[in-house]
Amino acid sequence: MRPDGEHDVAGGSAANTALALHRAGHSATLRARYSTDADGDYLYATANDLGVDLRDCVRTSDPATVVRIALSSDGVPQYDFQMNRTADWQWTAQEIGRDLPAGCDAVIIGSLAAVLPPGCDVLQDWASEVAGRGITLAYDPNA
């Protein structure tokens, strides 16, 4: 718990999927954009400490996406998405289009980054190209 009473919890659907695959004994390399700000460093370090393979990630000065959750007096969660111009949404064709790791036989894309601009068009174009090479493509609609 932080001094202000808030709890930091690392997550994100792509990181959670990579972690689940790792824990199940499968090889998984995460391709994600991590901020170099304090929140991004926390997210990156947490994923790394849990064993997620981060060698394919991009580090960027774009701020990290943060979701603040507060409970109302009757216990209903209230979500505050702080995601304007953050790292998750800024994919470029050069970043996402790098060669896949050797032996890659499947790619999973999804969540908000796959459906929100400006990066969604880049991700969707790349996903079409990957699928066209015969690589299994899975879409996680957790949006």
PDB file of N, CA, C and O in Angstrom, residues 25-98:
ATOM      1  N   GLY A  25       4.003 -23.246 -18.448  1.00  0.00           N
ATOM      2  CA  GLY A  25       5.154 -23.935 -19.004  1.00  0.00           C
ATOM      3  C   GLY A  25       5.400 -23.706 -20.481  1.00  0.00           C
ATOM      4  O   GLY A  25       6.199 -24.415 -21.092  1.00  0.00           O
ATOM      5  N   HIS A  26       4.721 -22.722 -21.071  1.00  0.00           N
ATOM      6  CA  HIS A  26       4.894 -22.426 -22.490  1.00  0.00           C
ATOM      7  C   HIS A  26       5.840 -21.241 -22.671  1.00  0.00           C
ATOM      8  O   HIS A  26       5.911 -20.348 -21.828  1.00  0.00           O
ATOM      9  N   SER A  27       6.520 -21.229 -23.780  1.00  0.00           N
ATOM     10  CA  SER A  27       7.371 -20.095 -24.125  1.00  0.00           C
ATOM     11  C   SER A  27       6.486 -18.976 -24.656  1.00  0.00           C
ATOM     12  O   SER A  27       5.660 -19.202 -25.539  1.00  0.00           O
ATOM     13  N   ALA A  28       6.638 -17.786 -24.105  1.00  0.00           N
ATOM     14  CA  ALA A  28       5.849 -16.634 -24.555  1.00  0.00           C
ATOM     15  C   ALA A  28       6.714 -15.390 -24.450  1.00  0.00           C
ATOM     16  O   ALA A  28       7.297 -15.127 -23.402  1.00  0.00           O
ATOM     17  N   THR A  29       6.800 -14.655 -25.537  1.00  0.00           N
ATOM     18  CA  THR A  29       7.530 -13.397 -25.551  1.00  0.00           C
ATOM     19  C   THR A  29       6.515 -12.280 -25.718  1.00  0.00           C
ATOM     20  O   THR A  29       5.700 -12.317 -26.635  1.00  0.00           O
ATOM     21  N   LEU A  30       6.563 -11.313 -24.845  1.00  0.00           N
ATOM     22  CA  LEU A  30       5.613 -10.204 -24.881  1.00  0.00           C
ATOM     23  C   LEU A  30       6.166  -9.077 -25.756  1.00  0.00           C
ATOM     24  O   LEU A  30       7.299  -8.645 -25.570  1.00  0.00           O
ATOM     25  N   ARG A  31       5.358  -8.624 -26.712  1.00  0.00           N
ATOM     26  CA  ARG A  31       5.681  -7.429 -27.489  1.00  0.00           C
ATOM     27  C   ARG A  31       4.693  -6.364 -27.041  1.00  0.00           C
ATOM     28  O   ARG A  31       3.514  -6.413 -27.376  1.00  0.00           O
ATOM     29  N   ALA A  32       5.193  -5.438 -26.251  1.00  0.00           N
ATOM     30  CA  ALA A  32       4.354  -4.382 -25.699  1.00  0.00           C
ATOM     31  C   ALA A  32       5.168  -3.105 -25.621  1.00  0.00           C
ATOM     32  O   ALA A  32       6.389  -3.124 -25.717  1.00  0.00           O
ATOM     33  N   ARG A  33       4.487  -1.994 -25.430  1.00  0.00           N
ATOM     34  CA  ARG A  33       5.144  -0.700 -25.253  1.00  0.00           C
ATOM     35  C   ARG A  33       5.062  -0.353 -23.774  1.00  0.00           C
ATOM     36  O   ARG A  33       3.972  -0.210 -23.230  1.00  0.00           O
ATOM     37  N   TYR A  34       6.221  -0.240 -23.128  1.00  0.00           N
ATOM     38  CA  TYR A  34       6.299   0.120 -21.714  1.00  0.00           C
ATOM     39  C   TYR A  34       6.882   1.515 -21.563  1.00  0.00           C
ATOM     40  O   TYR A  34       7.952   1.808 -22.105  1.00  0.00           O
ATOM     41  N   SER A  35       6.209   2.332 -20.807  1.00  0.00           N
ATOM     42  CA  SER A  35       6.704   3.671 -20.510  1.00  0.00           C
ATOM     43  C   SER A  35       7.954   3.593 -19.637  1.00  0.00           C
ATOM     44  O   SER A  35       8.139   2.650 -18.861  1.00  0.00           O
ATOM     45  N   THR A  36       8.774   4.624 -19.747  1.00  0.00           N
ATOM     46  CA  THR A  36       9.933   4.744 -18.869  1.00  0.00           C
ATOM     47  C   THR A  36       9.627   5.640 -17.672  1.00  0.00           C
ATOM     48  O   THR A  36      10.527   5.960 -16.899  1.00  0.00           O
ATOM     49  N   ASP A  37       8.341   6.026 -17.507  1.00  0.00           N
ATOM     50  CA  ASP A  37       7.984   6.789 -16.306  1.00  0.00           C
ATOM     51  C   ASP A  37       7.880   5.824 -15.114  1.00  0.00           C
ATOM     52  O   ASP A  37       8.069   4.607 -15.263  1.00  0.00           O
ATOM     53  N   ALA A  38       7.606   6.343 -13.937  1.00  0.00           N
ATOM     54  CA  ALA A  38       7.584   5.508 -12.725  1.00  0.00           C
ATOM     55  C   ALA A  38       6.557   4.374 -12.829  1.00  0.00           C
ATOM     56  O   ALA A  38       6.842   3.232 -12.444  1.00  0.00           O
ATOM     57  N   ASP A  39       5.373   4.665 -13.371  1.00  0.00           N
ATOM     58  CA  ASP A  39       4.360   3.622 -13.518  1.00  0.00           C
ATOM     59  C   ASP A  39       4.805   2.565 -14.520  1.00  0.00           C
ATOM     60  O   ASP A  39       4.645   1.365 -14.292  1.00  0.00           O
ATOM     61  N   GLY A  40       5.385   2.989 -15.630  1.00  0.00           N
ATOM     62  CA  GLY A  40       5.875   2.051 -16.630  1.00  0.00           C
ATOM     63  C   GLY A  40       7.011   1.195 -16.106  1.00  0.00           C
ATOM     64  O   GLY A  40       7.071  -0.012 -16.371  1.00  0.00           O
ATOM     65  N   ASP A  41       7.922   1.821 -15.347  1.00  0.00           N
ATOM     66  CA  ASP A  41       9.008   1.051 -14.745  1.00  0.00           C
ATOM     67  C   ASP A  41       8.461  -0.005 -13.795  1.00  0.00           C
ATOM     68  O   ASP A  41       8.954  -1.137 -13.758  1.00  0.00           O
ATOM     69  N   TYR A  42       7.431   0.353 -13.021  1.00  0.00           N
ATOM     70  CA  TYR A  42       6.801  -0.602 -12.100  1.00  0.00           C
ATOM     71  C   TYR A  42       6.179  -1.770 -12.874  1.00  0.00           C
ATOM     72  O   TYR A  42       6.366  -2.941 -12.527  1.00  0.00           O
ATOM     73  N   LEU A  43       5.449  -1.456 -13.951  1.00  0.00           N
ATOM     74  CA  LEU A  43       4.817  -2.505 -14.748  1.00  0.00           C
ATOM     75  C   LEU A  43       5.856  -3.418 -15.381  1.00  0.00           C
ATOM     76  O   LEU A  43       5.728  -4.651 -15.355  1.00  0.00           O
ATOM     77  N   TYR A  44       6.895  -2.827 -15.939  1.00  0.00           N
ATOM     78  CA  TYR A  44       7.962  -3.593 -16.586  1.00  0.00           C
ATOM     79  C   TYR A  44       8.685  -4.482 -15.573  1.00  0.00           C
ATOM     80  O   TYR A  44       8.881  -5.672 -15.816  1.00  0.00           O
ATOM     81  N   ALA A  45       9.052  -3.906 -14.442  1.00  0.00           N
ATOM     82  CA  ALA A  45       9.776  -4.668 -13.414  1.00  0.00           C
ATOM     83  C   ALA A  45       8.927  -5.801 -12.867  1.00  0.00           C
ATOM     84  O   ALA A  45       9.430  -6.908 -12.638  1.00  0.00           O
ATOM     85  N   THR A  46       7.638  -5.555 -12.675  1.00  0.00           N
ATOM     86  CA  THR A  46       6.755  -6.599 -12.156  1.00  0.00           C
ATOM     87  C   THR A  46       6.668  -7.760 -13.134  1.00  0.00           C
ATOM     88  O   THR A  46       6.808  -8.927 -12.747  1.00  0.00           O
ATOM     89  N   ALA A  47       6.442  -7.460 -14.408  1.00  0.00           N
ATOM     90  CA  ALA A  47       6.364  -8.525 -15.417  1.00  0.00           C
ATOM     91  C   ALA A  47       7.687  -9.283 -15.488  1.00  0.00           C
ATOM     92  O   ALA A  47       7.708 -10.517 -15.540  1.00  0.00           O
ATOM     93  N   ASN A  48       8.785  -8.560 -15.465  1.00  0.00           N
ATOM     94  CA  ASN A  48      10.107  -9.195 -15.517  1.00  0.00           C
ATOM     95  C   ASN A  48      10.328 -10.094 -14.301  1.00  0.00           C
ATOM     96  O   ASN A  48      10.780 -11.235 -14.432  1.00  0.00           O
ATOM     97  N   ASP A  49       9.996  -9.585 -13.118  1.00  0.00           N
ATOM     98  CA  ASP A  49      10.177 -10.361 -11.887  1.00  0.00           C
ATOM     99  C   ASP A  49       9.324 -11.629 -11.869  1.00  0.00           C
ATOM    100  O   ASP A  49       9.699 -12.620 -11.235  1.00  0.00           O
ATOM    101  N   LEU A  50       8.195 -11.606 -12.569  1.00  0.00           N
ATOM    102  CA  LEU A  50       7.309 -12.769 -12.628  1.00  0.00           C
ATOM    103  C   LEU A  50       7.722 -13.756 -13.720  1.00  0.00           C
ATOM    104  O   LEU A  50       7.095 -14.806 -13.881  1.00  0.00           O
ATOM    105  N   GLY A  51       8.765 -13.420 -14.467  1.00  0.00           N
ATOM    106  CA  GLY A  51       9.289 -14.342 -15.462  1.00  0.00           C
ATOM    107  C   GLY A  51       8.813 -14.130 -16.883  1.00  0.00           C
ATOM    108  O   GLY A  51       9.093 -14.948 -17.760  1.00  0.00           O
ATOM    109  N   VAL A  52       8.096 -13.038 -17.150  1.00  0.00           N
ATOM    110  CA  VAL A  52       7.639 -12.763 -18.506  1.00  0.00           C
ATOM    111  C   VAL A  52       8.850 -12.358 -19.355  1.00  0.00           C
ATOM    112  O   VAL A  52       9.683 -11.557 -18.928  1.00  0.00           O
ATOM    113  N   ASP A  53       8.956 -12.914 -20.553  1.00  0.00           N
ATOM    114  CA  ASP A  53      10.051 -12.607 -21.475  1.00  0.00           C
ATOM    115  C   ASP A  53       9.765 -11.256 -22.139  1.00  0.00           C
ATOM    116  O   ASP A  53       8.857 -11.140 -22.963  1.00  0.00           O
ATOM    117  N   LEU A  54      10.550 -10.252 -21.782  1.00  0.00           N
ATOM    118  CA  LEU A  54      10.320  -8.877 -22.244  1.00  0.00           C
ATOM    119  C   LEU A  54      11.316  -8.414 -23.302  1.00  0.00           C
ATOM    120  O   LEU A  54      11.339  -7.230 -23.648  1.00  0.00           O
ATOM    121  N   ARG A  55      12.100  -9.321 -23.854  1.00  0.00           N
ATOM    122  CA  ARG A  55      13.148  -8.901 -24.790  1.00  0.00           C
ATOM    123  C   ARG A  55      12.599  -8.249 -26.052  1.00  0.00           C
ATOM    124  O   ARG A  55      13.325  -7.575 -26.778  1.00  0.00           O
ATOM    125  N   ASP A  56      11.327  -8.440 -26.347  1.00  0.00           N
ATOM    126  CA  ASP A  56      10.723  -7.909 -27.569  1.00  0.00           C
ATOM    127  C   ASP A  56       9.911  -6.636 -27.319  1.00  0.00           C
ATOM    128  O   ASP A  56       9.216  -6.156 -28.207  1.00  0.00           O
ATOM    129  N   CYS A  57      10.010  -6.095 -26.111  1.00  0.00           N
ATOM    130  CA  CYS A  57       9.234  -4.905 -25.757  1.00  0.00           C
ATOM    131  C   CYS A  57       9.919  -3.621 -26.217  1.00  0.00           C
ATOM    132  O   CYS A  57      11.127  -3.578 -26.434  1.00  0.00           O
ATOM    133  N   VAL A  58       9.122  -2.590 -26.335  1.00  0.00           N
ATOM    134  CA  VAL A  58       9.589  -1.253 -26.670  1.00  0.00           C
ATOM    135  C   VAL A  58       9.492  -0.415 -25.403  1.00  0.00           C
ATOM    136  O   VAL A  58       8.457  -0.412 -24.732  1.00  0.00           O
ATOM    137  N   ARG A  59      10.558   0.282 -25.062  1.00  0.00           N
ATOM    138  CA  ARG A  59      10.518   1.255 -23.952  1.00  0.00           C
ATOM    139  C   ARG A  59      10.357   2.636 -24.576  1.00  0.00           C
ATOM    140  O   ARG A  59      10.998   2.961 -25.571  1.00  0.00           O
ATOM    141  N   THR A  60       9.480   3.439 -24.018  1.00  0.00           N
ATOM    142  CA  THR A  60       9.148   4.727 -24.598  1.00  0.00           C
ATOM    143  C   THR A  60       8.945   5.784 -23.516  1.00  0.00           C
ATOM    144  O   THR A  60       8.562   5.456 -22.396  1.00  0.00           O
ATOM    145  N   SER A  61       9.165   7.034 -23.880  1.00  0.00           N
ATOM    146  CA  SER A  61       8.925   8.126 -22.934  1.00  0.00           C
ATOM    147  C   SER A  61       7.447   8.494 -22.854  1.00  0.00           C
ATOM    148  O   SER A  61       7.057   9.303 -22.009  1.00  0.00           O
ATOM    149  N   ASP A  62       6.598   7.892 -23.709  1.00  0.00           N
ATOM    150  CA  ASP A  62       5.155   8.116 -23.586  1.00  0.00           C
ATOM    151  C   ASP A  62       4.719   7.660 -22.192  1.00  0.00           C
ATOM    152  O   ASP A  62       5.220   6.655 -21.692  1.00  0.00           O
ATOM    153  N   PRO A  63       3.794   8.366 -21.556  1.00  0.00           N
ATOM    154  CA  PRO A  63       3.379   7.957 -20.212  1.00  0.00           C
ATOM    155  C   PRO A  63       2.672   6.599 -20.208  1.00  0.00           C
ATOM    156  O   PRO A  63       2.112   6.176 -21.219  1.00  0.00           O
ATOM    157  N   ALA A  64       2.720   5.930 -19.069  1.00  0.00           N
ATOM    158  CA  ALA A  64       2.034   4.647 -18.901  1.00  0.00           C
ATOM    159  C   ALA A  64       0.531   4.858 -18.782  1.00  0.00           C
ATOM    160  O   ALA A  64       0.070   5.868 -18.244  1.00  0.00           O
ATOM    161  N   THR A  65      -0.217   3.901 -19.274  1.00  0.00           N
ATOM    162  CA  THR A  65      -1.659   3.900 -19.060  1.00  0.00           C
ATOM    163  C   THR A  65      -1.918   3.491 -17.615  1.00  0.00           C
ATOM    164  O   THR A  65      -1.341   2.523 -17.126  1.00  0.00           O
ATOM    165  N   VAL A  66      -2.784   4.224 -16.956  1.00  0.00           N
ATOM    166  CA  VAL A  66      -3.121   3.935 -15.569  1.00  0.00           C
ATOM    167  C   VAL A  66      -4.639   3.900 -15.442  1.00  0.00           C
ATOM    168  O   VAL A  66      -5.337   4.745 -15.999  1.00  0.00           O
ATOM    169  N   VAL A  67      -5.133   2.922 -14.720  1.00  0.00           N
ATOM    170  CA  VAL A  67      -6.556   2.839 -14.409  1.00  0.00           C
ATOM    171  C   VAL A  67      -6.674   2.928 -12.896  1.00  0.00           C
ATOM    172  O   VAL A  67      -6.110   2.115 -12.169  1.00  0.00           O
ATOM    173  N   ARG A  68      -7.387   3.923 -12.439  1.00  0.00           N
ATOM    174  CA  ARG A  68      -7.618   4.080 -11.006  1.00  0.00           C
ATOM    175  C   ARG A  68      -9.033   3.581 -10.719  1.00  0.00           C
ATOM    176  O   ARG A  68      -9.985   3.932 -11.409  1.00  0.00           O
ATOM    177  N   ILE A  69      -9.137   2.748  -9.701  1.00  0.00           N
ATOM    178  CA  ILE A  69     -10.426   2.166  -9.336  1.00  0.00           C
ATOM    179  C   ILE A  69     -10.738   2.564  -7.905  1.00  0.00           C
ATOM    180  O   ILE A  69      -9.924   2.356  -7.001  1.00  0.00           O
ATOM    181  N   ALA A  70     -11.895   3.142  -7.716  1.00  0.00           N
ATOM    182  CA  ALA A  70     -12.351   3.510  -6.381  1.00  0.00           C
ATOM    183  C   ALA A  70     -13.700   2.844  -6.135  1.00  0.00           C
ATOM    184  O   ALA A  70     -14.485   2.648  -7.071  1.00  0.00           O
ATOM    185  N   LEU A  71     -13.949   2.483  -4.910  1.00  0.00           N
ATOM    186  CA  LEU A  71     -15.239   1.882  -4.559  1.00  0.00           C
ATOM    187  C   LEU A  71     -16.150   2.955  -3.998  1.00  0.00           C
ATOM    188  O   LEU A  71     -15.759   3.733  -3.116  1.00  0.00           O
ATOM    189  N   SER A  72     -17.371   2.983  -4.505  1.00  0.00           N
ATOM    190  CA  SER A  72     -18.361   3.910  -3.962  1.00  0.00           C
ATOM    191  C   SER A  72     -18.768   3.435  -2.567  1.00  0.00           C
ATOM    192  O   SER A  72     -18.388   2.337  -2.132  1.00  0.00           O
ATOM    193  N   SER A  73     -19.541   4.220  -1.877  1.00  0.00           N
ATOM    194  CA  SER A  73     -19.956   3.868  -0.519  1.00  0.00           C
ATOM    195  C   SER A  73     -20.745   2.555  -0.478  1.00  0.00           C
ATOM    196  O   SER A  73     -20.748   1.870   0.535  1.00  0.00           O
ATOM    197  N   ASP A  74     -21.385   2.188  -1.603  1.00  0.00           N
ATOM    198  CA  ASP A  74     -22.115   0.922  -1.639  1.00  0.00           C
ATOM    199  C   ASP A  74     -21.316  -0.197  -2.325  1.00  0.00           C
ATOM    200  O   ASP A  74     -21.866  -1.232  -2.681  1.00  0.00           O
ATOM    201  N   GLY A  75     -19.991   0.018  -2.497  1.00  0.00           N
ATOM    202  CA  GLY A  75     -19.110  -1.025  -2.983  1.00  0.00           C
ATOM    203  C   GLY A  75     -19.044  -1.197  -4.490  1.00  0.00           C
ATOM    204  O   GLY A  75     -18.471  -2.165  -4.978  1.00  0.00           O
ATOM    205  N   VAL A  76     -19.613  -0.263  -5.231  1.00  0.00           N
ATOM    206  CA  VAL A  76     -19.584  -0.342  -6.692  1.00  0.00           C
ATOM    207  C   VAL A  76     -18.294   0.312  -7.204  1.00  0.00           C
ATOM    208  O   VAL A  76     -18.007   1.454  -6.847  1.00  0.00           O
ATOM    209  N   PRO A  77     -17.522  -0.405  -8.030  1.00  0.00           N
ATOM    210  CA  PRO A  77     -16.275   0.185  -8.523  1.00  0.00           C
ATOM    211  C   PRO A  77     -16.528   1.313  -9.516  1.00  0.00           C
ATOM    212  O   PRO A  77     -17.432   1.235 -10.348  1.00  0.00           O
ATOM    213  N   GLN A  78     -15.723   2.352  -9.407  1.00  0.00           N
ATOM    214  CA  GLN A  78     -15.740   3.488 -10.325  1.00  0.00           C
ATOM    215  C   GLN A  78     -14.372   3.511 -10.999  1.00  0.00           C
ATOM    216  O   GLN A  78     -13.345   3.525 -10.319  1.00  0.00           O
ATOM    217  N   TYR A  79     -14.336   3.504 -12.318  1.00  0.00           N
ATOM    218  CA  TYR A  79     -13.088   3.405 -13.070  1.00  0.00           C
ATOM    219  C   TYR A  79     -12.715   4.750 -13.669  1.00  0.00           C
ATOM    220  O   TYR A  79     -13.552   5.429 -14.262  1.00  0.00           O
ATOM    221  N   ASP A  80     -11.447   5.115 -13.533  1.00  0.00           N
ATOM    222  CA  ASP A  80     -10.898   6.329 -14.138  1.00  0.00           C
ATOM    223  C   ASP A  80      -9.732   5.901 -15.021  1.00  0.00           C
ATOM    224  O   ASP A  80      -8.652   5.600 -14.521  1.00  0.00           O
ATOM    225  N   PHE A  81      -9.977   5.844 -16.332  1.00  0.00           N
ATOM    226  CA  PHE A  81      -8.954   5.430 -17.283  1.00  0.00           C
ATOM    227  C   PHE A  81      -8.122   6.643 -17.678  1.00  0.00           C
ATOM    228  O   PHE A  81      -8.633   7.583 -18.268  1.00  0.00           O
ATOM    229  N   GLN A  82      -6.841   6.611 -17.355  1.00  0.00           N
ATOM    230  CA  GLN A  82      -5.910   7.673 -17.728  1.00  0.00           C
ATOM    231  C   GLN A  82      -5.060   7.142 -18.867  1.00  0.00           C
ATOM    232  O   GLN A  82      -4.027   6.510 -18.651  1.00  0.00           O
ATOM    233  N   MET A  83      -5.544   7.375 -20.098  1.00  0.00           N
ATOM    234  CA  MET A  83      -4.902   6.754 -21.244  1.00  0.00           C
ATOM    235  C   MET A  83      -4.709   7.684 -22.428  1.00  0.00           C
ATOM    236  O   MET A  83      -4.383   7.234 -23.522  1.00  0.00           O
ATOM    237  N   ASN A  84      -4.837   8.963 -22.223  1.00  0.00           N
ATOM    238  CA  ASN A  84      -4.650   9.922 -23.311  1.00  0.00           C
ATOM    239  C   ASN A  84      -3.173  10.002 -23.703  1.00  0.00           C
ATOM    240  O   ASN A  84      -2.327  10.366 -22.891  1.00  0.00           O
ATOM    241  N   ARG A  85      -2.889   9.629 -24.944  1.00  0.00           N
ATOM    242  CA  ARG A  85      -1.527   9.681 -25.508  1.00  0.00           C
ATOM    243  C   ARG A  85      -0.518   8.844 -24.725  1.00  0.00           C
ATOM    244  O   ARG A  85       0.635   9.208 -24.592  1.00  0.00           O
ATOM    245  N   THR A  86      -0.965   7.728 -24.200  1.00  0.00           N
ATOM    246  CA  THR A  86      -0.077   6.873 -23.418  1.00  0.00           C
ATOM    247  C   THR A  86       0.568   5.810 -24.302  1.00  0.00           C
ATOM    248  O   THR A  86       0.208   5.630 -25.470  1.00  0.00           O
ATOM    249  N   ALA A  87       1.516   5.107 -23.727  1.00  0.00           N
ATOM    250  CA  ALA A  87       2.359   4.170 -24.468  1.00  0.00           C
ATOM    251  C   ALA A  87       1.563   3.117 -25.234  1.00  0.00           C
ATOM    252  O   ALA A  87       1.920   2.768 -26.370  1.00  0.00           O
ATOM    253  N   ASP A  88       0.512   2.591 -24.654  1.00  0.00           N
ATOM    254  CA  ASP A  88      -0.231   1.485 -25.268  1.00  0.00           C
ATOM    255  C   ASP A  88      -0.781   1.805 -26.656  1.00  0.00           C
ATOM    256  O   ASP A  88      -0.936   0.907 -27.475  1.00  0.00           O
ATOM    257  N   TRP A  89      -1.105   3.027 -26.909  1.00  0.00           N
ATOM    258  CA  TRP A  89      -1.859   3.383 -28.120  1.00  0.00           C
ATOM    259  C   TRP A  89      -0.982   3.949 -29.234  1.00  0.00           C
ATOM    260  O   TRP A  89      -1.500   4.319 -30.281  1.00  0.00           O
ATOM    261  N   GLN A  90       0.312   4.019 -29.042  1.00  0.00           N
ATOM    262  CA  GLN A  90       1.176   4.747 -29.972  1.00  0.00           C
ATOM    263  C   GLN A  90       2.010   3.861 -30.880  1.00  0.00           C
ATOM    264  O   GLN A  90       3.041   4.270 -31.393  1.00  0.00           O
ATOM    265  N   TRP A  91       1.599   2.638 -31.111  1.00  0.00           N
ATOM    266  CA  TRP A  91       2.368   1.732 -31.966  1.00  0.00           C
ATOM    267  C   TRP A  91       2.643   2.356 -33.322  1.00  0.00           C
ATOM    268  O   TRP A  91       1.779   2.985 -33.922  1.00  0.00           O
ATOM    269  N   THR A  92       3.864   2.136 -33.809  1.00  0.00           N
ATOM    270  CA  THR A  92       4.212   2.501 -35.180  1.00  0.00           C
ATOM    271  C   THR A  92       4.432   1.207 -35.962  1.00  0.00           C
ATOM    272  O   THR A  92       4.692   0.151 -35.375  1.00  0.00           O
ATOM    273  N   ALA A  93       4.357   1.316 -37.279  1.00  0.00           N
ATOM    274  CA  ALA A  93       4.579   0.137 -38.116  1.00  0.00           C
ATOM    275  C   ALA A  93       5.990  -0.409 -37.915  1.00  0.00           C
ATOM    276  O   ALA A  93       6.196  -1.629 -37.943  1.00  0.00           O
ATOM    277  N   GLN A  94       6.967   0.465 -37.678  1.00  0.00           N
ATOM    278  CA  GLN A  94       8.344   0.012 -37.473  1.00  0.00           C
ATOM    279  C   GLN A  94       8.475  -0.766 -36.168  1.00  0.00           C
ATOM    280  O   GLN A  94       9.205  -1.761 -36.105  1.00  0.00           O
ATOM    281  N   GLU A  95       7.784  -0.332 -35.121  1.00  0.00           N
ATOM    282  CA  GLU A  95       7.872  -1.023 -33.830  1.00  0.00           C
ATOM    283  C   GLU A  95       7.201  -2.390 -33.876  1.00  0.00           C
ATOM    284  O   GLU A  95       7.790  -3.403 -33.501  1.00  0.00           O
ATOM    285  N   ILE A  96       5.961  -2.407 -34.318  1.00  0.00           N
ATOM    286  CA  ILE A  96       5.198  -3.660 -34.278  1.00  0.00           C
ATOM    287  C   ILE A  96       5.647  -4.623 -35.375  1.00  0.00           C
ATOM    288  O   ILE A  96       5.560  -5.834 -35.222  1.00  0.00           O
ATOM    289  N   GLY A  97       6.188  -4.085 -36.461  1.00  0.00           N
ATOM    290  CA  GLY A  97       6.538  -4.905 -37.611  1.00  0.00           C
ATOM    291  C   GLY A  97       7.904  -5.562 -37.564  1.00  0.00           C
ATOM    292  O   GLY A  97       8.302  -6.208 -38.537  1.00  0.00           O
ATOM    293  N   ARG A  98       8.605  -5.440 -36.445  1.00  0.00           N
ATOM    294  CA  ARG A  98       9.910  -6.110 -36.340  1.00  0.00           C
ATOM    295  C   ARG A  98       9.730  -7.616 -36.491  1.00  0.00           C
ATOM    296  O   ARG A  98       8.646  -8.149 -36.275  1.00  0.00           O
TER     297      ARG A  98
END
